[in-house]
mmCIF file of C-alpha atoms and ligand atoms in Angstrom:
data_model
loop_
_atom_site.group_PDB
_atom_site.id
_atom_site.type_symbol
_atom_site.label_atom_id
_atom_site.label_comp_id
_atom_site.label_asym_id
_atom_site.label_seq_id
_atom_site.Cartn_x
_atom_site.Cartn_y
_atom_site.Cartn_z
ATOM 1 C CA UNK A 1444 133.803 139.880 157.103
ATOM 2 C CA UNK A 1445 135.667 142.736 155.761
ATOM 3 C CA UNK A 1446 138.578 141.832 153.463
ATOM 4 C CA UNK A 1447 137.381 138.149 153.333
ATOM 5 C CA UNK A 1448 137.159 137.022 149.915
ATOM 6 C CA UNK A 1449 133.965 134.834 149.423
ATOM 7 C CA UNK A 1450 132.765 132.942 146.553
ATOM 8 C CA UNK A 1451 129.401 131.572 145.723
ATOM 9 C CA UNK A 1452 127.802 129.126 143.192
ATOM 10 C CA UNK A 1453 124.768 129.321 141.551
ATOM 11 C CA UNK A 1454 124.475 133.215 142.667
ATOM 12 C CA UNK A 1455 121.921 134.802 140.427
ATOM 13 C CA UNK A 1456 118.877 133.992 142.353
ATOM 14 C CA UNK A 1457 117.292 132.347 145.801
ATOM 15 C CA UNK A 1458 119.744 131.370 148.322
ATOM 16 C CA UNK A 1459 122.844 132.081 146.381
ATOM 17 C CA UNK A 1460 121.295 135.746 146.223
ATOM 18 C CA UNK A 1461 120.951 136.505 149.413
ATOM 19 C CA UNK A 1462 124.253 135.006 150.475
ATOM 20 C CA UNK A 1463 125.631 137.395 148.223
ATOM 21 C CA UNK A 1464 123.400 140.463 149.651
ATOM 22 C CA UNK A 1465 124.475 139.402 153.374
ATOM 23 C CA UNK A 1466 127.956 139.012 152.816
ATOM 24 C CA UNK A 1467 128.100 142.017 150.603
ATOM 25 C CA UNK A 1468 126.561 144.129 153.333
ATOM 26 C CA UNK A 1469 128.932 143.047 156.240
ATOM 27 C CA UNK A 1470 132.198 144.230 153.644
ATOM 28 C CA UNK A 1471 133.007 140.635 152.014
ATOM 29 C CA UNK A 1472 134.501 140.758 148.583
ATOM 30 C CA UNK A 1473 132.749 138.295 146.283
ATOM 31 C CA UNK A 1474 133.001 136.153 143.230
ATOM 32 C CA UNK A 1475 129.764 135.292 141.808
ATOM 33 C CA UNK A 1476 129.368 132.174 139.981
ATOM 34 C CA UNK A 1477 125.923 131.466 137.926
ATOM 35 C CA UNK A 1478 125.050 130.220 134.665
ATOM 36 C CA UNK A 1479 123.030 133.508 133.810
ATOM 37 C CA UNK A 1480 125.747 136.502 132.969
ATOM 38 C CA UNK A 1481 122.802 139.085 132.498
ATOM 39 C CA UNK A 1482 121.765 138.293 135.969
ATOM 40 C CA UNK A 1483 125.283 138.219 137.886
ATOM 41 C CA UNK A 1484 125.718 141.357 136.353
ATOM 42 C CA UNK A 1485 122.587 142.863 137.603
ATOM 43 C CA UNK A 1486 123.786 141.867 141.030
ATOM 44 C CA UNK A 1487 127.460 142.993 141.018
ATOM 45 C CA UNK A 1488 126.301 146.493 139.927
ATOM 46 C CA UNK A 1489 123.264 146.956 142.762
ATOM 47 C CA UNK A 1490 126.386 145.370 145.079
ATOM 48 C CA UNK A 1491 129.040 147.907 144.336
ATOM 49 C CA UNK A 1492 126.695 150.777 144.056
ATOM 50 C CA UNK A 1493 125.143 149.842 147.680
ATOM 51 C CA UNK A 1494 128.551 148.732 149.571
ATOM 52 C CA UNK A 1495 132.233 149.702 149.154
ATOM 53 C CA UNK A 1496 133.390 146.146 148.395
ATOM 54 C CA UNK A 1497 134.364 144.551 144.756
ATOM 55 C CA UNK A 1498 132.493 141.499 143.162
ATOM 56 C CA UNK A 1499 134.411 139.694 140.126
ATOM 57 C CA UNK A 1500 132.048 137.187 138.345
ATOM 58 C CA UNK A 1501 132.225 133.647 137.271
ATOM 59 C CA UNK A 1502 129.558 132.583 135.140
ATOM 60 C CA UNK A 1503 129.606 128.888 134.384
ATOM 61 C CA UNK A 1504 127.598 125.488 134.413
ATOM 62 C CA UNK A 1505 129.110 123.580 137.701
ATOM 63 C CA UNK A 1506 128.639 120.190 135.484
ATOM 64 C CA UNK A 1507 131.217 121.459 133.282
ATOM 65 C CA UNK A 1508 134.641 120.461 134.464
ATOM 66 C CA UNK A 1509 136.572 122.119 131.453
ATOM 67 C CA UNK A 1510 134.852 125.444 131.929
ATOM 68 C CA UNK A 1511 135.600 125.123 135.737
ATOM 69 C CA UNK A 1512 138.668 124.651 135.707
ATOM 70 C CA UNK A 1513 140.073 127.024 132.825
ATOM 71 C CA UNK A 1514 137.868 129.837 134.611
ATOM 72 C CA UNK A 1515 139.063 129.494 138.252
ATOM 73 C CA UNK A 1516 142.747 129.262 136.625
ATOM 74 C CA UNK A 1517 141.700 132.387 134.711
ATOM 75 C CA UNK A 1518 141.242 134.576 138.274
ATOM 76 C CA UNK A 1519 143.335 137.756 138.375
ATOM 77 C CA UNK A 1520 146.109 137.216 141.124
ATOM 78 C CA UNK A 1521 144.537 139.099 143.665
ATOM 79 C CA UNK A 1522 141.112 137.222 143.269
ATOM 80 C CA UNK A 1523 142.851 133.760 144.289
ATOM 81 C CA UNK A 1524 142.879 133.309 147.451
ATOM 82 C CA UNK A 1525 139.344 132.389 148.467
ATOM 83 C CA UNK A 1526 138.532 132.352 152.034
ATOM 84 C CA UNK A 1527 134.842 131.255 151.841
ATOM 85 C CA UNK A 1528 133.469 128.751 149.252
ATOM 86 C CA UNK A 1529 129.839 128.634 149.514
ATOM 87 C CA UNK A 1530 128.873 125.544 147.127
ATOM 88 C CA UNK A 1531 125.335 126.859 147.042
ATOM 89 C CA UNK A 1532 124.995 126.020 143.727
ATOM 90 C CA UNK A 1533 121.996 122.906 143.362
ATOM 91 C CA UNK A 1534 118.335 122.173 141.757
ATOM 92 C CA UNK A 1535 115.480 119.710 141.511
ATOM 93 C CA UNK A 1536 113.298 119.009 138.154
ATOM 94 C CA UNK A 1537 110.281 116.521 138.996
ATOM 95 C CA UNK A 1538 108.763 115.049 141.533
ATOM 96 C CA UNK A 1539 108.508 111.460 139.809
ATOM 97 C CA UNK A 1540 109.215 108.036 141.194
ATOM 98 C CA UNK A 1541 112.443 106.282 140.740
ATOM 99 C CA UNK A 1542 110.591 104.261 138.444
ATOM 100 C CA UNK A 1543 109.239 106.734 136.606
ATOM 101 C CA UNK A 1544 111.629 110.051 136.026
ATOM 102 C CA UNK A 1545 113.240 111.148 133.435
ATOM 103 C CA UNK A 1546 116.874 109.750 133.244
ATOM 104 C CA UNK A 1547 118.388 112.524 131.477
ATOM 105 C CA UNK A 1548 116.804 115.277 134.123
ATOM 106 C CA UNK A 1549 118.428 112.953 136.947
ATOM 107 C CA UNK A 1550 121.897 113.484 135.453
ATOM 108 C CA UNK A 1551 121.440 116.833 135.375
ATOM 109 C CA UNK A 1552 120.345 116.857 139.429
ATOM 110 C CA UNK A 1553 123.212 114.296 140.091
ATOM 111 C CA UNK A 1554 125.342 116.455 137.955
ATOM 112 C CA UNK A 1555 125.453 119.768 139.524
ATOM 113 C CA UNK A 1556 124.171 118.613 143.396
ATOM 114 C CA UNK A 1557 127.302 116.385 143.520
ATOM 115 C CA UNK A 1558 130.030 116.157 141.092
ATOM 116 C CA UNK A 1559 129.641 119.930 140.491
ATOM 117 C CA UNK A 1560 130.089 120.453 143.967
ATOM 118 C CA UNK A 1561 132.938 118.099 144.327
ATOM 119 C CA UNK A 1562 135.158 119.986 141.357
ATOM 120 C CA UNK A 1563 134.877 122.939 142.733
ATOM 121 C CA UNK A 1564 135.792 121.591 146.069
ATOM 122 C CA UNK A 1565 138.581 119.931 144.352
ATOM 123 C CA UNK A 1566 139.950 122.845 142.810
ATOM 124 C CA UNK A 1567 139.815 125.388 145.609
ATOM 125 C CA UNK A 1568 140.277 123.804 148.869
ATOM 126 C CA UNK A 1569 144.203 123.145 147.918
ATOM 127 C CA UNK A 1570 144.908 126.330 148.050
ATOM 128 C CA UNK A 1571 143.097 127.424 151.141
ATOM 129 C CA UNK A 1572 145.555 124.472 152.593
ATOM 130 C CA UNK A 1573 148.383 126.421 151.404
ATOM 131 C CA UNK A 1574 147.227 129.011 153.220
ATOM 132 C CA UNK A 1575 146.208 127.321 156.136
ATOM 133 C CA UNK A 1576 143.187 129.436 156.199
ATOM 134 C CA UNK A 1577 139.147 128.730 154.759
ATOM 135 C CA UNK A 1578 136.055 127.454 154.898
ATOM 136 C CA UNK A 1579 133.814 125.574 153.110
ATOM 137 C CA UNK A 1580 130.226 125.904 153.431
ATOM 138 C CA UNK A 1581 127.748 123.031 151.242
ATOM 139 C CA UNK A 1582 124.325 124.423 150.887
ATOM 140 C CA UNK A 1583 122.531 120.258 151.976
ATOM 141 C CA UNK A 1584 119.024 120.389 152.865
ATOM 142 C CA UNK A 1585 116.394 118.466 155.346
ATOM 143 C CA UNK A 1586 116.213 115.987 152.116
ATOM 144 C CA UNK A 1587 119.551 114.627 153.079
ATOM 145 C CA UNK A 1588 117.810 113.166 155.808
ATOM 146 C CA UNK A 1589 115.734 110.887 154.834
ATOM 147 C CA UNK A 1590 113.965 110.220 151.527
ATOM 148 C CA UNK A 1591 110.594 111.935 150.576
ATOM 149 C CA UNK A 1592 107.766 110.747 148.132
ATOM 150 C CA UNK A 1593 108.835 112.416 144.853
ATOM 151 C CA UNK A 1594 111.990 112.832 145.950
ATOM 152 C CA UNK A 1595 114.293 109.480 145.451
ATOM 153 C CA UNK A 1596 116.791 111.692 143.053
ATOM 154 C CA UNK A 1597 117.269 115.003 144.776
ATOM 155 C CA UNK A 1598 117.223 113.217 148.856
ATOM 156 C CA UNK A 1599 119.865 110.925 147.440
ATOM 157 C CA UNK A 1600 121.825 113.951 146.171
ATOM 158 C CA UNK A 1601 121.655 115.947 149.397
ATOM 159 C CA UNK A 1602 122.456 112.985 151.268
ATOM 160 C CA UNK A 1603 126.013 112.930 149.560
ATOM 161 C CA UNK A 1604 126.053 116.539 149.932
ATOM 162 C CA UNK A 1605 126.090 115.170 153.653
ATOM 163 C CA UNK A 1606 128.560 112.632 153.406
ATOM 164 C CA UNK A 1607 131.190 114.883 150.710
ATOM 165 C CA UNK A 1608 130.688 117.425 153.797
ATOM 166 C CA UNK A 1609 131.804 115.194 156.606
ATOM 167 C CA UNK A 1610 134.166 113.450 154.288
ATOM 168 C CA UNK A 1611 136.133 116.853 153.837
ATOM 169 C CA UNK A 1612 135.583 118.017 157.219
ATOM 170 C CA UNK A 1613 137.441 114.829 157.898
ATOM 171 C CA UNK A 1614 140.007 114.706 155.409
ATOM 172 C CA UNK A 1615 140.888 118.645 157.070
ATOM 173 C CA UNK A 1616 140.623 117.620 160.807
ATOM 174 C CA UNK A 1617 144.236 118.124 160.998
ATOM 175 C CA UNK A 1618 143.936 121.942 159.747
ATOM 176 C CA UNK A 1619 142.565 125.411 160.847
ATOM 177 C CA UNK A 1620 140.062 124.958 157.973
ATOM 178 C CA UNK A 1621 135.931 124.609 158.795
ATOM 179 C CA UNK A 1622 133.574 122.323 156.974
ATOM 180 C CA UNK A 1623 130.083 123.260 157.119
ATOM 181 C CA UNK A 1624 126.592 121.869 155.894
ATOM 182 C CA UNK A 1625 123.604 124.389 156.006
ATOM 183 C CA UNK A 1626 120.464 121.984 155.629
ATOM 184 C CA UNK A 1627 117.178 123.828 155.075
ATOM 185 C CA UNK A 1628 113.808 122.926 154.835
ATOM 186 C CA UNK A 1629 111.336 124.297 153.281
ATOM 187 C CA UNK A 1630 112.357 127.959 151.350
ATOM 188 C CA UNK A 1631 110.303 129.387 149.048
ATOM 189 C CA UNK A 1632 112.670 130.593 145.823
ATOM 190 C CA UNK A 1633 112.694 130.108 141.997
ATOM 191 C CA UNK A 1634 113.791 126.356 142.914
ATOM 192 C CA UNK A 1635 110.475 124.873 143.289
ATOM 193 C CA UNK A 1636 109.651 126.453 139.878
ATOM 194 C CA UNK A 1637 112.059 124.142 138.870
ATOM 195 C CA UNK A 1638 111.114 121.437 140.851
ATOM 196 C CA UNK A 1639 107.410 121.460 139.414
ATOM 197 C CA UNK A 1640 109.061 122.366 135.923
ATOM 198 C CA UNK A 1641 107.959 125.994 135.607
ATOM 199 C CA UNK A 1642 104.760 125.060 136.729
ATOM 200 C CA UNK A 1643 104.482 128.510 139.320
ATOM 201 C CA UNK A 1644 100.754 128.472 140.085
ATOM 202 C CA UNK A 1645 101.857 124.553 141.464
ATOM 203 C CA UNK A 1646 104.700 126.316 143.044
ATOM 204 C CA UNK A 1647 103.097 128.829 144.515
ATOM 205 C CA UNK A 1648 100.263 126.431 145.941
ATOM 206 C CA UNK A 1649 103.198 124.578 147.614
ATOM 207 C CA UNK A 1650 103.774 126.861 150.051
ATOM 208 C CA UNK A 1651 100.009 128.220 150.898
ATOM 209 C CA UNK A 1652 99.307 127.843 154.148
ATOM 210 C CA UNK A 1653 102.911 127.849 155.723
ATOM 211 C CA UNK A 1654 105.141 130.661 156.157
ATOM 212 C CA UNK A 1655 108.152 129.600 154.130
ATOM 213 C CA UNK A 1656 111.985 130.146 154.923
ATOM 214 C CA UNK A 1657 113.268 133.113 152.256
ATOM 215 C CA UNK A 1658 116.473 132.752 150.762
ATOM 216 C CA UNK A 1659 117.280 135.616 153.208
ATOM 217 C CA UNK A 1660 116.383 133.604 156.579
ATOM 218 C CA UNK A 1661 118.912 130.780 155.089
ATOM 219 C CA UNK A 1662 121.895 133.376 154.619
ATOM 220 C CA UNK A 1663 121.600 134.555 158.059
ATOM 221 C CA UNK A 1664 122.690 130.661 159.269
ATOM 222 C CA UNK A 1665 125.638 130.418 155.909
ATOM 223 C CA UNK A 1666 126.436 133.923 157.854
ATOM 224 C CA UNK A 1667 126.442 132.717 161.203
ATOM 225 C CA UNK A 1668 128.433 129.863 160.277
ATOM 226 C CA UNK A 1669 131.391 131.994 158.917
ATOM 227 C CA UNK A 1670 130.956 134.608 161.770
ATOM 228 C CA UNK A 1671 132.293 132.352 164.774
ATOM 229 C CA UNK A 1672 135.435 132.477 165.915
ATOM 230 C CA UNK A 1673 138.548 130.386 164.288
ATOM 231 C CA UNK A 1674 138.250 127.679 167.129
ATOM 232 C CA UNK A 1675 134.712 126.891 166.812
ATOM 233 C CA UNK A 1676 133.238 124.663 163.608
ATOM 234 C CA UNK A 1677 129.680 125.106 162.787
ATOM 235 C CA UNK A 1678 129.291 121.308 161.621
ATOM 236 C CA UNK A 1679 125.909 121.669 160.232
ATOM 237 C CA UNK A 1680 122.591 123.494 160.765
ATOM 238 C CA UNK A 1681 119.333 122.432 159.786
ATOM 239 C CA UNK A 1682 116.656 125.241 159.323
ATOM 240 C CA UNK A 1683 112.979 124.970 158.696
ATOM 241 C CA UNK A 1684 109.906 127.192 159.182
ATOM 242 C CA UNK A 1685 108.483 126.673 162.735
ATOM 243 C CA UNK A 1686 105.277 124.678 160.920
ATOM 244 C CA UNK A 1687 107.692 122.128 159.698
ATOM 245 C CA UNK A 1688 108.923 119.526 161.544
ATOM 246 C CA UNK A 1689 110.982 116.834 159.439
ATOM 247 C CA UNK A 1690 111.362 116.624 155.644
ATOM 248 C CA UNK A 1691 107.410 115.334 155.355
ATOM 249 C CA UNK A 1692 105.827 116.602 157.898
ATOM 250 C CA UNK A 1693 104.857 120.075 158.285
ATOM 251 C CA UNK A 1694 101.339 121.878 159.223
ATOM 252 C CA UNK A 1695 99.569 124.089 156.715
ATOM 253 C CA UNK A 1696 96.730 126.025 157.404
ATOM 254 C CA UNK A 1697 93.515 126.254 155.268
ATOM 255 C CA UNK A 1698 93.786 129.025 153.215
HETATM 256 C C1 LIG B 2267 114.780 121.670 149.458
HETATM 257 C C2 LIG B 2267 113.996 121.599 150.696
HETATM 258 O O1 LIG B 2267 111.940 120.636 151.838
HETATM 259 O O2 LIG B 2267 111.963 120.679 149.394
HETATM 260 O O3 LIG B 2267 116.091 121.270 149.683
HETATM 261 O O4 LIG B 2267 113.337 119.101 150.573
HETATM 262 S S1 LIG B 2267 112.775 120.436 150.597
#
């Protein structure tokens, strides 16, 4: 991965994190994108201190086109040409019925999950046609597959995530470029804090019982993905913990 430039939405924690840590530590250069400065800044000085490689960062809100798009213009010359875009970036707030949630919390999981991930898609994939030379990895998940209870909103979203990934993968069949949707199951990070609205102990109680994917074991697939060689195309991956079997049905034992 050395000399590979790689950059990463929603950075400063989970996931996003460890993608960061793993393609750090195998000599990627990286631009970190988050809404939280104080914690992107955290992470670029642990990276440069632990590996000789350079991080520039990013920080914005995906759902803000403007901001995109005068920031990613704003990249020094030699930070433009991106091999790797990771569109990691993604939450969940509630686990309410579709006749029940909170409208304005939808837009804000509609927001980021999909047209955040389709501007920044937008905006960088033209030039890695230019340079006949990229990939594009979409962070999905098993919710893409089929809806959940509690889950109308956020399955819909990462079932788009599904289709914008085949769409592009597609649209680029006639390039050297890769398309790529990591889909993972259950992972135990800051988002279900979100999910249950900062509820932890509710969080935490999720995931008793089952050992739960890390961030970590999810980089090591967004890492195999970009490892292979130019000819082959990781299409998609779907990850779980071995107790889980599809998007509602996993084993848990008493605790
Ligand atoms: C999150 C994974 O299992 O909560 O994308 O749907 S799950």
């Amino acid at each position: 991965m050395e000399n590979k430039l790689v950059f990463i939405t929603g950075a400063s924690s989970g996931i996003g994190e460890a993608c960061a840590r793993k393609f750090a530590a195998n000599g990627a250069n990286l631009i970190l994108n988050a809404r939280n400065l104080a914690r992107l800044q955290e992470l670029k000085k642990d990276l440069e201190s632990q590996y000789s490689i350079s991080v520039y960062l990013l920080p914005f809100d995906v759902r803000d086109r403007e901001l995109v798009i005068k920031s990613i213009n704003s990249l020094p010359a030699k930070w433009q040409d991106i091999d790797i875009l990771i569109n990691n970036a993604g939450l969940v707030i509630g686990v309410d019925k579709e006749f029940e949630g909170n409208l304005d919390e939808w837009d804000t999981v509609i927001d980021t999950n999909i047209k955040g991930l389709l501007t920044m898609t937008r905006i960088i994939v033209p030039g890695m046609i230019e340079r006949q030379k990229g990939q594009i990895i979409n962070i999905g998940s098993i919710a893409g597959e089929a809806a959940y209870p509690g889950g109308s909103v956020y399955c819909a979203t990462k079932a788009a995530v599904k289709a914008l990934t085949d769409g592009l993968r597609i649209d680029l069949v006639d390039t050297p470029l890769r398309v790529t949707n990591i889909k993972p199951g259950m992972v135990e990070t800051n988002f279900s804090v979100v999910r249950y609205r900062g509820d932890k102990t509710t969080a935490d109680n999720f995931y008793k019982g089952i050992h739960a994917l890390s961030g970590e074991d999810v980089a090591e697939s967004v890492y195999f993905a970009a490892s292979v060689p130019p000819h082959v195309q990781i299409a998609e991956i779907l990850v779980m913990p071995t107790n889980q079997a599809t998007g509602t049905i996993s084993y848990k034992k008493n605790t």
